[in-house]
Amino acid sequence: MVHVGRCFCGEVQFQLSGEPVAMGYCHCSSCRQWSAGPVNAFTLWQPSALTVQRGATHIATFNKTPGSSRKWCTKCGGHLFTDHPAMGL
């Protein structure tokens, strides 16, 4: 199965292939602040499942904690994805 995503303005477009490794909800303070809400819904994917199809130069990274690298679009500020290197995801 292929899942297609994009940022709010559409400058960054990507696709994910296959199925997520896991999905759920996180209530940690970092995720709550990232989502600006009381909970953050997530799916976790193998890095090889992700293909950025457009706008890779507009992807920036913010590392609030050592456990995650949060990616966002530099044009619209839209949240894209989060890397979890220690988990290999």
Tab-separated table of N, CA and C in Angstrom:
chain	number	residue	atom	x	y	z
A	1	MET	N	0.838	-1.172	0.000
A	1	MET	CA	0.000	0.000	0.000
A	1	MET	C	0.887	1.241	0.000
A	2	VAL	N	0.468	2.284	-0.694
A	2	VAL	CA	1.202	3.544	-0.754
A	2	VAL	C	0.361	4.640	-0.113
A	3	HIS	N	0.985	5.408	0.774
A	3	HIS	CA	0.341	6.537	1.434
A	3	HIS	C	1.041	7.799	0.953
A	4	VAL	N	0.278	8.791	0.526
A	4	VAL	CA	0.831	10.033	0.001
A	4	VAL	C	0.588	11.148	1.008
A	5	GLY	N	1.613	11.989	1.228
A	5	GLY	CA	1.477	13.100	2.158
A	5	GLY	C	2.127	14.348	1.610
A	6	ARG	N	1.820	15.456	2.246
A	6	ARG	CA	2.416	16.730	1.860
A	6	ARG	C	2.318	17.699	3.020
A	7	CYS	N	3.071	18.780	2.931
A	7	CYS	CA	2.973	19.833	3.927
A	7	CYS	C	1.730	20.667	3.644
A	8	PHE	N	1.488	21.662	4.459
A	8	PHE	CA	0.290	22.489	4.337
A	8	PHE	C	0.232	23.236	3.003
A	9	CYS	N	1.389	23.757	2.523
A	9	CYS	CA	1.394	24.523	1.273
A	9	CYS	C	1.593	23.648	0.041
A	10	GLY	N	1.983	22.393	0.224
A	10	GLY	CA	2.175	21.475	-0.896
A	10	GLY	C	3.562	21.497	-1.500
A	11	GLU	N	4.453	22.337	-0.977
A	11	GLU	CA	5.813	22.416	-1.527
A	11	GLU	C	6.585	21.118	-1.294
A	12	VAL	N	6.373	20.495	-0.135
A	12	VAL	CA	7.014	19.210	0.168
A	12	VAL	C	5.975	18.111	-0.015
A	13	GLN	N	6.325	17.138	-0.837
A	13	GLN	CA	5.440	15.998	-1.066
A	13	GLN	C	6.241	14.718	-0.863
A	14	PHE	N	5.602	13.719	-0.280
A	14	PHE	CA	6.298	12.464	0.001
A	14	PHE	C	5.321	11.304	-0.079
A	15	GLN	N	5.892	10.111	-0.099
A	15	GLN	CA	5.055	8.917	-0.029
A	15	GLN	C	5.705	7.901	0.890
A	16	LEU	N	4.858	7.087	1.490
A	16	LEU	CA	5.278	5.992	2.351
A	16	LEU	C	4.747	4.709	1.747
A	17	SER	N	5.600	3.706	1.694
A	17	SER	CA	5.164	2.430	1.117
A	17	SER	C	5.123	1.355	2.192
A	18	GLY	N	4.204	0.429	2.018
A	18	GLY	CA	4.061	-0.659	2.979
A	18	GLY	C	3.144	-0.279	4.121
A	19	GLU	N	3.418	-0.853	5.261
A	19	GLU	CA	2.605	-0.624	6.455
A	19	GLU	C	3.482	-0.068	7.568
A	20	PRO	N	2.927	0.729	8.470
A	20	PRO	CA	3.719	1.249	9.575
A	20	PRO	C	4.155	0.133	10.525
A	21	VAL	N	5.273	0.380	11.187
A	21	VAL	CA	5.774	-0.550	12.201
A	21	VAL	C	4.863	-0.504	13.426
A	22	ALA	N	4.395	0.698	13.744
A	22	ALA	CA	3.510	0.893	14.899
A	22	ALA	C	2.720	2.177	14.701
A	23	MET	N	1.662	2.308	15.472
A	23	MET	CA	0.890	3.552	15.487
A	23	MET	C	0.250	3.696	16.855
A	24	GLY	N	-0.024	4.932	17.222
A	24	GLY	CA	-0.623	5.149	18.524
A	24	GLY	C	-0.718	6.616	18.871
A	25	TYR	N	-0.710	6.887	20.165
A	25	TYR	CA	-0.824	8.245	20.681
A	25	TYR	C	0.275	8.461	21.709
A	26	CYS	N	0.871	9.651	21.679
A	26	CYS	CA	1.909	9.980	22.656
A	26	CYS	C	1.456	11.180	23.477
A	27	HIS	N	1.714	11.114	24.778
A	27	HIS	CA	1.325	12.183	25.694
A	27	HIS	C	2.542	12.859	26.327
A	28	CYS	N	3.750	12.558	25.851
A	28	CYS	CA	4.938	13.178	26.448
A	28	CYS	C	4.922	14.684	26.174
A	29	SER	N	5.625	15.448	26.990
A	29	SER	CA	5.585	16.906	26.849
A	29	SER	C	6.127	17.364	25.496
A	30	SER	N	7.145	16.693	24.978
A	30	SER	CA	7.707	17.079	23.681
A	30	SER	C	6.682	16.913	22.561
A	31	CYS	N	5.998	15.784	22.529
A	31	CYS	CA	4.979	15.549	21.491
A	31	CYS	C	3.777	16.466	21.662
A	32	ARG	N	3.390	16.736	22.907
A	32	ARG	CA	2.261	17.651	23.129
A	32	ARG	C	2.601	19.056	22.641
A	33	GLN	N	3.830	19.492	22.882
A	33	GLN	CA	4.234	20.814	22.408
A	33	GLN	C	4.338	20.842	20.885
A	34	TRP	N	4.847	19.776	20.287
A	34	TRP	CA	4.971	19.694	18.826
A	34	TRP	C	3.596	19.766	18.166
A	35	SER	N	2.617	19.080	18.745
A	35	SER	CA	1.281	19.038	18.145
A	35	SER	C	0.374	20.168	18.638
A	36	ALA	N	0.828	20.910	19.642
A	36	ALA	CA	0.035	21.992	20.242
A	36	ALA	C	-1.305	21.470	20.758
A	37	GLY	N	-1.275	20.274	21.308
A	37	GLY	CA	-2.490	19.669	21.836
A	37	GLY	C	-2.176	18.747	22.997
A	38	PRO	N	-3.198	18.151	23.596
A	38	PRO	CA	-2.995	17.273	24.745
A	38	PRO	C	-2.455	15.894	24.379
A	39	VAL	N	-2.451	15.562	23.083
A	39	VAL	CA	-2.007	14.245	22.633
A	39	VAL	C	-1.513	14.371	21.193
A	40	ASN	N	-0.601	13.500	20.798
A	40	ASN	CA	-0.092	13.495	19.428
A	40	ASN	C	-0.286	12.097	18.837
A	41	ALA	N	-1.076	12.010	17.780
A	41	ALA	CA	-1.242	10.731	17.075
A	41	ALA	C	-0.020	10.508	16.191
A	42	PHE	N	0.432	9.248	16.083
A	42	PHE	CA	1.626	8.977	15.286
A	42	PHE	C	1.552	7.625	14.597
A	43	THR	N	2.347	7.505	13.551
A	43	THR	CA	2.669	6.215	12.942
A	43	THR	C	4.184	6.158	12.849
A	44	LEU	N	4.758	4.998	13.044
A	44	LEU	CA	6.208	4.804	12.941
A	44	LEU	C	6.506	3.938	11.729
A	45	TRP	N	7.473	4.365	10.915
A	45	TRP	CA	7.826	3.685	9.664
A	45	TRP	C	9.319	3.415	9.611
A	46	GLN	N	9.704	2.397	8.898
A	46	GLN	CA	11.109	2.178	8.587
A	46	GLN	C	11.563	3.328	7.684
A	47	PRO	N	12.784	3.844	7.852
A	47	PRO	CA	13.261	4.930	6.991
A	47	PRO	C	13.188	4.595	5.501
A	48	SER	N	13.384	3.344	5.158
A	48	SER	CA	13.354	2.946	3.744
A	48	SER	C	11.954	3.053	3.133
A	49	ALA	N	10.921	3.187	3.948
A	49	ALA	CA	9.548	3.302	3.446
A	49	ALA	C	9.237	4.708	2.936
A	50	LEU	N	10.054	5.692	3.323
A	50	LEU	CA	9.803	7.093	2.986
A	50	LEU	C	10.551	7.517	1.731
A	51	THR	N	9.835	8.153	0.810
A	51	THR	CA	10.437	8.763	-0.372
A	51	THR	C	9.924	10.192	-0.473
A	52	VAL	N	10.847	11.164	-0.395
A	52	VAL	CA	10.466	12.561	-0.602
A	52	VAL	C	10.446	12.779	-2.103
A	53	GLN	N	9.300	13.128	-2.633
A	53	GLN	CA	9.130	13.267	-4.073
A	53	GLN	C	9.336	14.691	-4.558
A	54	ARG	N	9.172	15.642	-3.679
A	54	ARG	CA	9.303	17.040	-4.082
A	54	ARG	C	9.627	17.890	-2.855
A	55	GLY	N	10.474	18.897	-3.046
A	55	GLY	CA	10.711	19.896	-2.010
A	55	GLY	C	11.662	19.515	-0.900
A	56	ALA	N	12.555	18.569	-1.137
A	56	ALA	CA	13.488	18.145	-0.083
A	56	ALA	C	14.317	19.315	0.443
A	57	THR	N	14.590	20.306	-0.400
A	57	THR	CA	15.379	21.464	0.042
A	57	THR	C	14.599	22.351	1.007
A	58	HIS	N	13.306	22.140	1.135
A	58	HIS	CA	12.474	22.927	2.049
A	58	HIS	C	12.194	22.190	3.356
A	59	ILE	N	12.904	21.095	3.599
A	59	ILE	CA	12.722	20.353	4.848
A	59	ILE	C	13.805	20.777	5.831
A	60	ALA	N	13.378	21.252	6.991
A	60	ALA	CA	14.303	21.627	8.057
A	60	ALA	C	14.093	20.683	9.236
A	61	THR	N	15.084	20.662	10.127
A	61	THR	CA	15.062	19.758	11.277
A	61	THR	C	15.202	20.541	12.572
A	62	PHE	N	14.451	20.137	13.573
A	62	PHE	CA	14.587	20.691	14.915
A	62	PHE	C	14.756	19.535	15.887
A	63	ASN	N	15.806	19.595	16.702
A	63	ASN	CA	16.091	18.546	17.684
A	63	ASN	C	15.869	19.099	19.090
A	64	LYS	N	14.676	18.925	19.608
A	64	LYS	CA	14.404	19.357	20.983
A	64	LYS	C	14.969	18.355	21.982
A	65	THR	N	14.895	17.086	21.636
A	65	THR	CA	15.410	16.028	22.504
A	65	THR	C	16.361	15.155	21.695
A	66	PRO	N	17.275	14.448	22.349
A	66	PRO	CA	18.198	13.582	21.611
A	66	PRO	C	17.496	12.401	20.937
A	67	GLY	N	16.296	12.064	21.389
A	67	GLY	CA	15.600	10.896	20.866
A	67	GLY	C	14.817	11.116	19.594
A	68	SER	N	14.675	12.381	19.164
A	68	SER	CA	13.867	12.617	17.966
A	68	SER	C	14.344	13.844	17.199
A	69	SER	N	14.206	13.769	15.879
A	69	SER	CA	14.507	14.878	14.974
A	69	SER	C	13.218	15.210	14.241
A	70	ARG	N	12.639	16.337	14.550
A	70	ARG	CA	11.348	16.711	13.970
A	70	ARG	C	11.561	17.498	12.684
A	71	LYS	N	10.852	17.110	11.637
A	71	LYS	CA	11.003	17.703	10.304
A	71	LYS	C	9.792	18.569	9.984
A	72	TRP	N	10.051	19.704	9.346
A	72	TRP	CA	8.987	20.637	9.003
A	72	TRP	C	9.338	21.378	7.724
A	73	CYS	N	8.325	21.963	7.078
A	73	CYS	CA	8.499	22.704	5.827
A	73	CYS	C	8.916	24.137	6.140
A	74	THR	N	9.991	24.611	5.496
A	74	THR	CA	10.473	25.972	5.737
A	74	THR	C	9.603	27.041	5.077
A	75	LYS	N	8.752	26.662	4.155
A	75	LYS	CA	7.870	27.645	3.501
A	75	LYS	C	6.598	27.899	4.302
A	76	CYS	N	5.945	26.842	4.780
A	76	CYS	CA	4.655	27.021	5.463
A	76	CYS	C	4.702	26.656	6.948
A	77	GLY	N	5.782	26.014	7.388
A	77	GLY	CA	5.880	25.601	8.786
A	77	GLY	C	5.148	24.310	9.099
A	78	GLY	N	4.581	23.680	8.070
A	78	GLY	CA	3.828	22.449	8.280
A	78	GLY	C	4.695	21.313	8.800
A	79	HIS	N	4.179	20.594	9.783
A	79	HIS	CA	4.891	19.444	10.336
A	79	HIS	C	4.853	18.304	9.330
A	80	LEU	N	5.986	17.615	9.161
A	80	LEU	CA	6.078	16.546	8.170
A	80	LEU	C	6.250	15.179	8.811
A	81	PHE	N	7.378	14.979	9.479
A	81	PHE	CA	7.633	13.688	10.104
A	81	PHE	C	8.698	13.849	11.173
A	82	THR	N	8.896	12.792	11.938
A	82	THR	CA	9.877	12.780	13.016
A	82	THR	C	10.734	11.536	12.885
A	83	ASP	N	12.050	11.727	12.952
A	83	ASP	CA	12.982	10.597	12.961
A	83	ASP	C	13.287	10.232	14.411
A	84	HIS	N	13.397	8.930	14.676
A	84	HIS	CA	13.781	8.421	15.996
A	84	HIS	C	15.006	7.524	15.796
A	85	PRO	N	16.206	8.112	15.681
A	85	PRO	CA	17.403	7.331	15.340
A	85	PRO	C	17.699	6.170	16.286
A	86	ALA	N	17.503	6.362	17.573
A	86	ALA	CA	17.805	5.292	18.529
A	86	ALA	C	16.913	4.076	18.324
A	87	MET	N	15.730	4.303	17.754
A	87	MET	CA	14.792	3.216	17.495
A	87	MET	C	14.941	2.664	16.080
A	88	GLY	N	15.774	3.326	15.261
A	88	GLY	CA	15.913	2.909	13.870
A	88	GLY	C	14.690	3.252	13.042
A	89	LEU	N	13.920	4.228	13.484
A	89	LEU	CA	12.679	4.622	12.800
A	89	LEU	C	12.667	6.113	12.510
